[in-house]
Amino acid sequence: MAIVHSEYVTVHVLKQDGLQDPKHLSIEEFINGGLKEFRGKDEIKLCWLHIPVNHVAWAERCIQSWCDAMEGDSMEDLRLKQRPSLPEHASIPWHARHMEPSCSASKEARGVGEKNNEYESHAAQTSQVNDNPKQRPLLTLLVPYMNWETYGNFCSLHSSYQDSLGSTRTTESATRSRRQTGERTLAQSLSDDEKSLHPRRTLDQFYYPSLRDTASRDRDQTISKWTSDSSHGEDSRHDVTNDSRMIMVDQLWCWVLDHKTMLSCFPSGDLQYTSNGEFIDLYTGIQHKWFKHNNIWDAYSTVIKETFTCLFCQENKRFIDLVEIYRWVISEKAAKQTTFFQSFSSAREVGELSSEHLNGHQELALVLEIADIIDELNMMRHLIQKQREVLKSLIMALRKLNPTSDSNTDRTGLTLSIQSNTVAGRGQMNVLVNHHEGLTDLAESIKILAQGISGRSRDIVISTDDDVLTITAELSILKSDAEYNHKMLLDLLNLMQTAAALAEARSTTQQGRAIMLFTIVTIVFLPLSFFTSYFGQNIFEITGDENNPHAWDLWRYGSKHITYHSR
């Protein structure tokens, strides 16, 4: 793959006579002269502009230049989508910066598609759009998606970000390859315009944006322990190396500028994971498919489908099957849990529950590992839920921009049909059925709403939702299995705690018996021995025999010896 530096715009053009080779222009070249080459040309069927980094200022300049009529606060809507939206003096971690996931059609664009239900009318509309550019993009979509990166490359990129912000915090060093130039460019951009660049985020940084230091959590990703190219034994699965893969959460920003042109911003080229063809990244996946469509809406829907399903498509499963790795790891944890339970049960049966069997250190460590797995699965499910919400918003926008001419589908998303029912005594009656009424399931809602979209884009968005549902179901099953193992381990720890308490109670009982014996000896037998010794003396006061010495004589004799020895 050719090096694509972050300050460049890549232009892909599909003309009437076929797909043209992509052109790489700097943003200045694109704004000053590149526009005239690509805008308003009848021979151009579709045009895809791409900026290989999430940079608000660069995207704004391209959009403002393409849409000549845009002035002043015309891009204020994009700025309002930036999160977190806090006072300027608030200290915010750099990885907390992101766009609110959303999809919206501009007010100028609403109703445009309703006047052009058939594709043949798009040509006339396109000419009108190019002659009189819109003040805003027709459609704006902002959404997160999952991507791969190696741990070493992430540390290198993270270090560049920290250095650009003047941080003294050090991170693990990594060997820099040809990515170095791009990373320096990003770091300089972050230093010059701190709010414009949106850095790449790890899974934990996405879900915990207010957590300032995620270094330990980033090193502890489950996927990283099982995706190193280095040869390790089973005991080394706890170690993360520079070539270990980790899950990143990148952002797709995508605009429909007019009925021929779309603009996208997301990490690509050397600023994201590359694997010499083993992994088909998002940019490559879109490159292979976008030009196979005849209109902008079908091409745009394809971009969204690739974004949502890139990591989970069959081609990329041959590289890394994320779901299968988590399934195997959870299975391994379940096997350990079973082993611990069997060991505890066997020791209890033979009455050899020693402190080694009851300390619970290994079991507790396994509980924490499974808790991390559950947390990661929950993060991914949360991200996918955000994607589905954006997908539904996209469908609502496409219903306005690219509506179907089907008379059975109205503008509010209600699918109507006529059914013939036979009523006793009244003959056959036609009943108007509203399939949307009382509908609560999001999947069915999306399918019904999509019926109001024209062309292949309808099938594409429905297929996208089906794929996303499949991914969600797989993650839910994994989460359920992990939660079950987590519960079983907690139950085992409770049993061990109960057994330890019983053992302690038995020990306490034995100690109580010893104390009772000591008490009996000290309270009963010692006084008896004293009295026996005292009254057994042959002294006049006890025997009454005048031949026996008096008690005073004995004590006086003893005191003399005591005084003598003390001297």
Coordinates of C-alpha atoms in Angstrom, one line a residue:
M1 CA 0.0 0.0 0.0
A2 CA 1.3 3.5 -0.9
I3 CA 2.2 5.8 1.9
V4 CA -0.6 8.3 2.6
H5 CA 0.5 11.1 4.8
S6 CA -2.0 12.7 7.1
E7 CA -2.1 16.1 5.5
Y8 CA -3.1 14.7 2.1
V9 CA -6.5 14.3 0.5
T10 CA -7.0 11.2 -1.6
V11 CA -9.4 11.7 -4.5
H12 CA -11.1 8.6 -6.1
V13 CA -13.1 9.3 -9.2
L14 CA -15.5 7.0 -11.1
K15 CA -16.1 8.3 -14.7
Q16 CA -18.4 7.1 -17.4
D17 CA -15.5 5.2 -19.0
G18 CA -14.4 3.5 -15.7
L19 CA -12.5 4.0 -12.4
Q20 CA -9.6 6.4 -12.4
D21 CA -6.4 6.0 -10.4
P22 CA -6.6 7.8 -7.1
K23 CA -4.8 11.1 -6.7
H24 CA -3.1 12.3 -3.6
L25 CA -3.2 16.1 -3.1
S26 CA -2.2 18.2 -0.2
I27 CA -5.1 20.1 1.3
E28 CA -3.7 23.4 0.0
E29 CA -3.4 21.9 -3.6
F30 CA -6.9 20.5 -3.3
I31 CA -8.5 23.8 -2.2
N32 CA -6.5 26.0 -4.6
G33 CA -6.8 24.0 -7.8
G34 CA -8.0 20.5 -7.3
L35 CA -11.6 21.4 -6.9
K36 CA -12.0 22.6 -10.5
E37 CA -10.7 19.3 -11.8
F38 CA -13.3 17.2 -10.0
R39 CA -16.4 19.4 -9.4
G40 CA -19.1 20.0 -12.1
K41 CA -17.8 17.5 -14.6
D42 CA -20.5 15.6 -16.5
E43 CA -18.2 12.7 -17.2
I44 CA -17.8 12.0 -13.4
K45 CA -20.3 9.6 -12.1
L46 CA -19.1 9.4 -8.5
C47 CA -16.3 11.1 -6.5
W48 CA -14.9 10.0 -3.1
L49 CA -12.7 12.4 -1.2
H50 CA -10.7 10.9 1.8
I51 CA -8.6 12.5 4.6
P52 CA -6.7 9.7 6.4
V53 CA -7.0 11.2 9.8
N54 CA -9.8 12.7 12.0
H55 CA -9.0 16.4 11.9
V56 CA -11.8 18.8 12.3
A57 CA -10.1 21.9 10.7
W58 CA -8.9 20.0 7.7
A59 CA -12.4 18.5 7.1
E60 CA -13.9 21.9 7.5
R61 CA -11.6 23.5 4.9
C62 CA -12.4 20.8 2.3
I63 CA -16.1 21.1 2.9
Q64 CA -16.2 24.8 2.9
S65 CA -14.1 24.9 -0.3
W66 CA -16.4 22.4 -2.0
C67 CA -19.6 24.1 -0.9
D68 CA -18.8 27.7 -2.1
A69 CA -21.8 29.2 -0.4
M70 CA -20.8 28.2 3.1
E71 CA -19.8 31.1 5.3
G72 CA -19.2 32.0 8.9
D73 CA -20.9 29.6 11.3
S74 CA -22.0 27.2 8.6
M75 CA -19.9 24.4 10.1
E76 CA -21.1 25.2 13.7
D77 CA -23.1 22.0 13.7
L78 CA -19.9 19.9 13.4
R79 CA -18.3 21.8 16.3
L80 CA -21.3 21.3 18.5
K81 CA -21.0 17.5 18.0
Q82 CA -17.5 17.5 19.7
R83 CA -17.4 15.8 23.1
P84 CA -16.9 16.3 25.9
S85 CA -18.6 19.6 26.0
L86 CA -17.1 21.2 29.0
P87 CA -15.8 24.7 30.0
E88 CA -12.6 25.6 28.3
H89 CA -10.6 25.7 31.6
A90 CA -11.6 22.1 32.4
S91 CA -8.7 19.6 32.2
I92 CA -9.6 16.9 29.8
P93 CA -7.5 13.9 28.8
W94 CA -6.5 14.0 25.1
H95 CA -8.1 10.6 24.4
A96 CA -11.5 11.8 25.7
R97 CA -12.0 13.9 22.5
H98 CA -14.5 12.4 20.1
M99 CA -17.6 13.2 18.1
E100 CA -21.1 12.4 19.3
P101 CA -22.3 9.4 17.2
S102 CA -25.0 10.7 15.0
C103 CA -26.4 10.9 11.5
S104 CA -28.4 13.9 10.1
A105 CA -29.6 15.3 6.9
S106 CA -29.3 19.1 6.3
K107 CA -32.5 21.1 6.2
E108 CA -31.7 22.2 2.6
A109 CA -31.5 18.5 1.6
R110 CA -34.8 17.4 3.1
G111 CA -37.4 16.8 0.4
V112 CA -34.8 16.8 -2.4
G113 CA -35.1 13.1 -2.8
E114 CA -38.9 13.2 -2.6
K115 CA -39.0 15.1 -5.9
N116 CA -36.7 12.6 -7.6
N117 CA -37.9 9.1 -6.9
E118 CA -36.3 7.5 -9.9
Y119 CA -32.5 7.4 -10.5
E120 CA -32.9 8.8 -14.0
S121 CA -33.8 12.2 -12.5
H122 CA -30.6 12.3 -10.4
A123 CA -28.6 13.5 -13.4
A124 CA -30.6 16.7 -13.8
Q125 CA -30.5 17.2 -10.0
T126 CA -26.7 16.7 -10.0
S127 CA -26.2 19.3 -12.6
Q128 CA -28.2 21.7 -10.6
V129 CA -26.3 20.9 -7.4
N130 CA -22.9 21.4 -9.1
D131 CA -24.0 24.7 -10.6
N132 CA -25.4 26.0 -7.3
P133 CA -23.5 24.4 -4.5
K134 CA -25.4 23.6 -1.3
Q135 CA -24.7 25.6 1.9
R136 CA -24.3 22.4 3.9
P137 CA -23.5 18.8 3.1
L138 CA -26.6 16.8 2.3
L139 CA -25.8 14.2 4.9
T140 CA -23.4 14.0 7.9
L141 CA -22.6 10.8 9.7
L142 CA -20.3 10.4 12.7
V143 CA -19.7 7.0 14.2
P144 CA -17.1 4.9 16.1
Y145 CA -15.9 1.6 14.9
M146 CA -13.3 -1.1 15.9
N147 CA -9.9 -1.5 14.3
W148 CA -6.6 -3.3 14.9
E149 CA -3.3 -2.0 16.0
T150 CA -0.1 -3.5 17.4
Y151 CA 0.9 -2.7 21.0
G152 CA 4.3 -1.3 19.9
N153 CA 2.8 1.0 17.3
F154 CA 0.2 2.3 19.8
C155 CA 3.0 3.0 22.3
S156 CA 4.9 4.9 19.7
L157 CA 1.9 7.0 18.6
H158 CA 0.9 7.5 22.2
S159 CA 4.4 8.8 23.0
S160 CA 4.1 11.3 20.1
Y161 CA 0.9 12.6 21.4
Q162 CA 2.3 13.0 24.9
D163 CA 5.4 14.7 23.6
S164 CA 3.4 17.2 21.6
L165 CA 1.4 18.1 24.7
G166 CA 4.5 18.7 26.7
S167 CA 4.0 15.7 29.0
T168 CA 6.9 14.3 30.9
R169 CA 5.2 10.9 31.2
T170 CA 7.2 8.2 29.6
T171 CA 5.8 5.2 27.8
E172 CA 7.3 1.9 26.5
S173 CA 9.5 2.6 23.5
A174 CA 8.9 0.8 20.2
T175 CA 10.8 0.6 17.0
R176 CA 9.5 3.2 14.5
S177 CA 9.1 2.4 10.9
R178 CA 7.8 4.5 8.0
R179 CA 5.0 5.6 10.3
Q180 CA 7.4 8.0 12.0
T181 CA 6.8 10.9 9.5
G182 CA 3.0 10.6 9.9
E183 CA 3.2 10.4 13.6
R184 CA 5.3 13.5 13.8
T185 CA 2.8 15.3 11.5
L186 CA 0.0 14.3 13.9
A187 CA 1.9 15.3 16.9
Q188 CA 2.6 18.7 15.4
S189 CA -1.0 19.1 14.4
L190 CA -2.1 18.3 18.0
S191 CA 0.3 20.9 19.3
D192 CA -0.8 23.6 16.8
D193 CA -4.5 23.0 17.0
E194 CA -5.2 20.9 20.1
K195 CA -9.0 20.7 19.6
S196 CA -9.0 19.8 15.9
L197 CA -7.1 16.5 15.9
H198 CA -9.0 13.5 17.4
P199 CA -6.4 10.9 18.4
R200 CA -6.9 7.2 18.0
R201 CA -8.3 5.6 21.1
T202 CA -8.0 2.1 22.7
L203 CA -11.1 0.2 23.8
D204 CA -10.7 1.3 27.4
Q205 CA -10.1 5.0 26.4
F206 CA -13.3 4.8 24.4
Y207 CA -15.4 3.5 27.2
Y208 CA -13.7 5.3 30.1
P209 CA -12.9 8.7 28.5
S210 CA -12.4 10.4 31.9
L211 CA -9.8 7.9 33.1
R212 CA -6.6 9.8 32.6
D213 CA -4.1 7.0 32.6
T214 CA -5.2 3.8 30.8
A215 CA -1.7 2.4 30.3
S216 CA -2.1 -0.6 32.6
R217 CA -5.6 -1.4 31.2
D218 CA -4.3 -1.1 27.6
R219 CA -1.6 -3.6 28.3
D220 CA -4.1 -6.0 29.8
Q221 CA -6.4 -6.5 26.8
T222 CA -7.4 -10.1 26.5
I223 CA -6.9 -10.1 22.7
S224 CA -3.3 -8.8 23.2
K225 CA -2.3 -11.9 25.2
W226 CA -3.3 -14.2 22.4
T227 CA -2.2 -12.5 19.2
S228 CA 1.5 -12.1 19.4
D229 CA 3.6 -13.4 16.5
S230 CA 6.3 -14.5 18.8
S231 CA 6.3 -18.1 19.9
H232 CA 5.3 -18.4 23.5
G233 CA 4.3 -21.2 25.8
E234 CA 1.1 -21.3 27.7
D235 CA 2.7 -19.7 30.7
S236 CA 3.6 -16.6 28.6
R237 CA 0.1 -15.8 27.7
H238 CA 0.1 -13.2 30.4
D239 CA 2.8 -11.2 28.6
V240 CA 2.1 -8.5 26.0
T241 CA 4.8 -7.9 23.3
N242 CA 5.2 -5.1 20.8
D243 CA 3.7 -7.3 18.0
S244 CA 0.6 -8.1 20.1
R245 CA -2.6 -6.8 18.5
M246 CA -5.0 -4.6 20.4
I247 CA -8.5 -3.3 19.8
M248 CA -8.7 0.3 18.8
V249 CA -11.8 2.5 18.5
D250 CA -11.5 4.8 15.5
Q251 CA -14.0 7.3 14.1
L252 CA -15.6 7.5 10.7
W253 CA -16.8 11.0 9.7
C254 CA -18.6 10.9 6.4
W255 CA -20.4 13.6 4.4
V256 CA -22.5 13.6 1.2
L257 CA -21.4 16.9 -0.3
D258 CA -23.7 16.6 -3.4
H259 CA -25.4 13.8 -5.4
K260 CA -22.0 12.7 -6.8
T261 CA -19.5 13.4 -4.0
M262 CA -18.8 12.1 -0.6
L263 CA -16.0 13.0 1.9
S264 CA -14.7 10.7 4.6
C265 CA -12.2 11.1 7.5
F266 CA -10.8 8.1 9.3
P267 CA -7.3 6.7 10.0
S268 CA -5.9 4.9 7.0
G269 CA -2.6 4.2 5.3
D270 CA 0.4 4.2 7.6
L271 CA -1.5 5.9 10.5
Q272 CA -3.3 2.7 11.3
Y273 CA -2.7 -1.1 11.3
T274 CA -1.2 -2.6 8.2
S275 CA -0.4 -6.2 7.7
N276 CA 0.9 -6.7 4.2
G277 CA -2.4 -7.8 2.8
E278 CA -3.4 -10.3 5.6
F279 CA -5.9 -7.8 7.0
I280 CA -8.3 -5.9 4.8
D281 CA -8.6 -2.5 6.6
L282 CA -11.6 -0.2 6.2
Y283 CA -10.0 2.0 3.5
T284 CA -9.0 -1.0 1.4
G285 CA -12.4 -2.6 1.8
I286 CA -14.2 0.6 0.7
Q287 CA -11.8 0.9 -2.3
H288 CA -12.8 -2.5 -3.5
K289 CA -16.6 -1.9 -3.4
W290 CA -17.6 1.8 -3.6
F291 CA -17.3 2.2 -7.4
K292 CA -19.6 -0.8 -8.1
H293 CA -22.7 1.4 -7.6
N294 CA -24.4 3.9 -9.8
N295 CA -25.5 6.5 -7.3
I296 CA -24.1 8.2 -4.2
W297 CA -26.6 6.7 -1.8
D298 CA -25.7 3.1 -2.6
A299 CA -22.0 3.9 -2.4
Y300 CA -22.6 5.7 0.9
S301 CA -24.5 2.8 2.3
T302 CA -21.6 0.5 1.3
V303 CA -19.2 2.7 3.2
I304 CA -21.3 2.4 6.4
K305 CA -21.6 -1.4 6.0
E306 CA -17.9 -1.8 5.6
T307 CA -17.3 0.4 8.7
F308 CA -19.7 -1.6 10.9
T309 CA -18.5 -5.1 9.7
C310 CA -14.9 -4.7 8.7
L311 CA -13.4 -6.6 11.7
F312 CA -15.9 -9.4 11.5
C313 CA -16.1 -10.2 7.8
Q314 CA -15.1 -13.6 6.6
E315 CA -11.9 -12.4 4.9
N316 CA -10.6 -10.8 8.1
K317 CA -11.6 -13.7 10.3
R318 CA -8.8 -15.6 8.6
F319 CA -6.4 -13.0 10.0
I320 CA -7.9 -12.7 13.5
D321 CA -11.2 -14.1 14.5
L322 CA -12.0 -11.9 17.5
V323 CA -15.1 -13.8 18.6
E324 CA -13.4 -17.1 18.3
I325 CA -10.4 -15.9 20.4
Y326 CA -12.7 -14.7 23.2
R327 CA -14.7 -18.0 23.0
W328 CA -11.5 -20.0 23.4
V329 CA -10.2 -17.8 26.3
I330 CA -13.5 -18.1 28.1
S331 CA -13.5 -21.9 27.6
E332 CA -10.0 -22.0 29.0
K333 CA -11.1 -20.0 32.1
A334 CA -14.0 -22.4 32.5
A335 CA -11.6 -25.4 32.4
K336 CA -9.5 -23.8 35.2
Q337 CA -12.6 -23.1 37.2
T338 CA -13.6 -26.8 36.9
T339 CA -10.1 -27.9 37.9
F340 CA -10.2 -25.7 41.0
F341 CA -13.7 -27.0 42.0
Q342 CA -12.6 -30.6 41.5
S343 CA -9.5 -30.1 43.6
F344 CA -11.5 -28.5 46.4
S345 CA -14.1 -31.3 46.2
S346 CA -11.5 -34.1 46.3
A347 CA -9.6 -32.5 49.3
R348 CA -12.9 -32.2 51.2
E349 CA -13.9 -35.8 50.6
V350 CA -10.7 -37.1 52.1
G351 CA -10.7 -34.6 54.9
E352 CA -7.4 -32.9 53.8
L353 CA -8.6 -29.3 53.4
S354 CA -5.4 -27.6 54.3
S355 CA -4.6 -23.9 54.2
E356 CA -3.2 -24.4 50.7
H357 CA -6.6 -25.5 49.5
L358 CA -8.4 -22.6 51.2
N359 CA -6.2 -19.6 50.5
G360 CA -8.1 -18.8 47.2
H361 CA -5.3 -16.8 45.6
Q362 CA -5.5 -18.6 42.3
E363 CA -9.3 -18.6 42.2
L364 CA -9.4 -14.9 43.0
A365 CA -6.9 -14.1 40.2
L366 CA -9.1 -16.0 37.8
V367 CA -12.2 -14.1 39.0
L368 CA -10.4 -10.8 38.2
E369 CA -9.4 -12.1 34.7
I370 CA -12.9 -13.1 33.8
A371 CA -14.2 -9.8 35.1
D372 CA -11.9 -8.1 32.7
I373 CA -13.2 -10.2 29.8
I374 CA -16.8 -9.3 30.8
D375 CA -15.9 -5.7 30.9
E376 CA -14.3 -5.8 27.4
L377 CA -17.3 -7.6 25.9
N378 CA -19.6 -5.0 27.5
M379 CA -17.5 -2.2 25.9
M380 CA -17.8 -3.8 22.5
R381 CA -21.6 -4.3 22.9
H382 CA -21.9 -0.7 23.9
L383 CA -20.1 0.4 20.8
I384 CA -22.2 -1.7 18.5
Q385 CA -25.4 -0.4 20.1
K386 CA -24.2 3.1 19.3
Q387 CA -23.7 1.9 15.7
R388 CA -27.2 0.6 15.5
E389 CA -28.6 3.8 16.7
V390 CA -26.7 5.7 14.0
L391 CA -27.8 3.2 11.4
K392 CA -31.4 3.8 12.3
S393 CA -30.8 7.6 12.0
L394 CA -29.2 6.9 8.6
I395 CA -32.2 5.0 7.4
M396 CA -34.5 7.9 8.5
A397 CA -32.3 10.3 6.5
L398 CA -32.2 8.1 3.4
R399 CA -36.0 7.9 3.5
K400 CA -36.0 11.7 2.9
L401 CA -33.0 11.8 0.5
N402 CA -33.6 8.7 -1.5
P403 CA -37.3 7.7 -1.0
T404 CA -38.9 4.8 -2.6
S405 CA -41.9 5.2 -5.0
D406 CA -43.7 2.2 -3.3
S407 CA -47.2 3.4 -2.5
N408 CA -47.5 0.9 0.4
T409 CA -44.9 2.7 2.4
D410 CA -45.8 6.1 3.8
R411 CA -43.4 8.9 4.9
T412 CA -43.6 8.0 8.6
G413 CA -42.2 4.5 8.3
L414 CA -45.6 2.7 8.4
T415 CA -45.8 -0.3 6.1
L416 CA -49.4 -0.9 5.1
S417 CA -50.9 -3.9 3.3
I418 CA -54.3 -5.1 2.4
Q419 CA -55.4 -8.5 3.6
S420 CA -58.5 -10.4 2.6
N421 CA -60.3 -12.0 5.5
T422 CA -63.6 -13.8 5.5
V423 CA -66.0 -12.9 8.3
A424 CA -68.9 -15.2 9.1
G425 CA -72.2 -13.8 7.8
R426 CA -70.6 -10.9 6.1
G427 CA -68.5 -12.5 3.4
Q428 CA -65.0 -11.4 2.4
M429 CA -63.6 -8.0 3.7
N430 CA -60.5 -6.1 2.9
V431 CA -58.6 -5.1 6.0
L432 CA -55.9 -2.5 6.1
V433 CA -53.1 -3.7 8.3
N434 CA -50.4 -1.5 9.9
H435 CA -47.4 -3.7 10.6
H436 CA -45.6 -1.0 12.6
E437 CA -48.2 -0.5 15.3
G438 CA -47.1 -1.7 18.7
L439 CA -43.6 -2.6 17.4
T440 CA -40.9 -2.5 20.0
D441 CA -38.1 -4.6 18.5
L442 CA -35.4 -2.4 17.0
A443 CA -34.4 -4.9 14.4
E444 CA -38.0 -5.2 13.0
S445 CA -38.3 -1.4 13.3
I446 CA -35.2 -0.9 11.2
K447 CA -36.4 -3.3 8.5
I448 CA -39.7 -1.6 8.3
L449 CA -38.2 1.9 8.1
A450 CA -35.8 0.7 5.4
Q451 CA -38.7 -0.2 3.1
G452 CA -39.0 3.6 2.5
I453 CA -35.6 3.7 0.8
S454 CA -35.1 3.3 -2.9
G455 CA -32.6 1.2 -4.8
R456 CA -29.8 -1.1 -3.5
S457 CA -29.2 1.1 -0.5
R458 CA -32.3 -0.3 1.1
D459 CA -30.9 -3.9 0.9
I460 CA -27.5 -2.7 2.0
V461 CA -28.7 -1.1 5.2
I462 CA -30.9 -4.1 6.0
S463 CA -28.0 -6.4 5.4
T464 CA -25.8 -4.2 7.6
D465 CA -28.3 -4.4 10.5
D466 CA -28.5 -8.2 10.1
D467 CA -24.7 -8.5 10.3
V468 CA -24.6 -6.2 13.3
L469 CA -27.3 -8.3 15.0
T470 CA -25.3 -11.4 14.4
I471 CA -22.2 -9.9 15.9
T472 CA -24.2 -8.6 18.9
A473 CA -25.7 -12.0 19.5
E474 CA -22.3 -13.7 19.4
L475 CA -20.9 -11.2 21.9
S476 CA -24.0 -11.6 24.1
I477 CA -23.5 -15.4 24.2
L478 CA -19.8 -14.9 25.1
K479 CA -20.7 -12.4 27.8
S480 CA -23.3 -14.8 29.2
D481 CA -20.8 -17.7 29.3
A482 CA -18.2 -15.5 31.0
E483 CA -20.7 -14.3 33.6
Y484 CA -21.7 -17.9 34.4
N485 CA -18.0 -18.8 34.9
H486 CA -17.6 -15.7 37.0
K487 CA -20.6 -16.7 39.2
M488 CA -19.3 -20.3 39.6
L489 CA -16.0 -19.0 40.7
L490 CA -17.6 -16.7 43.2
D491 CA -19.6 -19.6 44.5
L492 CA -16.5 -21.6 44.9
L493 CA -14.8 -18.8 46.8
N494 CA -17.9 -18.7 49.1
L495 CA -17.6 -22.5 49.7
M496 CA -13.9 -22.1 50.4
Q497 CA -14.7 -19.3 52.8
T498 CA -17.3 -21.4 54.5
A499 CA -15.0 -24.3 54.8
A500 CA -12.3 -22.1 56.2
A501 CA -14.8 -20.7 58.8
L502 CA -15.8 -24.3 59.8
A503 CA -12.1 -25.2 60.2
E504 CA -11.5 -22.2 62.3
A505 CA -14.6 -23.0 64.4
R506 CA -13.2 -26.5 65.0
S507 CA -9.9 -25.1 66.0
T508 CA -11.5 -22.6 68.3
T509 CA -13.4 -25.5 70.0
Q510 CA -10.2 -27.4 70.6
Q511 CA -8.6 -24.3 72.0
G512 CA -11.6 -23.8 74.3
R513 CA -11.1 -27.3 75.6
A514 CA -7.5 -26.7 76.4
I515 CA -8.4 -23.5 78.2
M516 CA -11.0 -25.3 80.2
L517 CA -8.5 -27.9 81.3
F518 CA -6.0 -25.2 82.2
T519 CA -8.7 -23.4 84.2
I520 CA -9.7 -26.5 86.1
V521 CA -6.0 -27.2 86.9
T522 CA -5.4 -23.6 88.1
I523 CA -8.6 -23.0 89.9
V524 CA -9.2 -26.5 91.5
F525 CA -6.0 -28.5 91.8
L526 CA -3.5 -25.8 92.6
P527 CA -5.5 -24.5 95.6
L528 CA -6.0 -28.2 96.8
S529 CA -2.2 -28.8 96.6
F530 CA -1.6 -25.6 98.6
F531 CA -4.0 -26.5 101.4
T532 CA -2.7 -30.1 101.4
S533 CA 0.8 -28.8 101.8
Y534 CA -0.1 -26.2 104.4
F535 CA -2.2 -28.4 106.6
G536 CA 0.3 -31.3 106.3
Q537 CA 2.9 -29.3 108.3
N538 CA 3.9 -30.8 111.7
I539 CA 3.5 -27.5 113.7
F540 CA 1.9 -26.9 117.0
E541 CA -0.9 -24.7 115.6
I542 CA -2.2 -27.7 113.5
T543 CA -1.3 -30.8 115.6
G544 CA -1.6 -29.4 119.1
D545 CA 1.5 -31.4 120.1
E546 CA 3.8 -29.3 122.2
N547 CA 6.8 -31.2 120.9
N548 CA 6.2 -29.8 117.4
P549 CA 7.7 -26.3 116.5
H550 CA 5.5 -23.3 116.2
A551 CA 4.7 -21.8 112.8
W552 CA 6.6 -18.7 113.6
D553 CA 9.8 -20.7 114.3
L554 CA 9.6 -22.3 110.8
W555 CA 9.0 -18.9 109.1
R556 CA 11.7 -17.3 111.1
Y557 CA 14.1 -20.0 110.1
G558 CA 13.2 -19.7 106.4
S559 CA 13.4 -15.9 106.5
K560 CA 17.0 -16.0 107.9
H561 CA 18.0 -18.2 105.0
I562 CA 16.3 -15.9 102.5
T563 CA 18.0 -12.9 104.0
Y564 CA 21.4 -14.6 103.9
H565 CA 21.2 -15.7 100.3
S566 CA 19.9 -12.2 99.2
R567 CA 23.1 -10.7 100.6

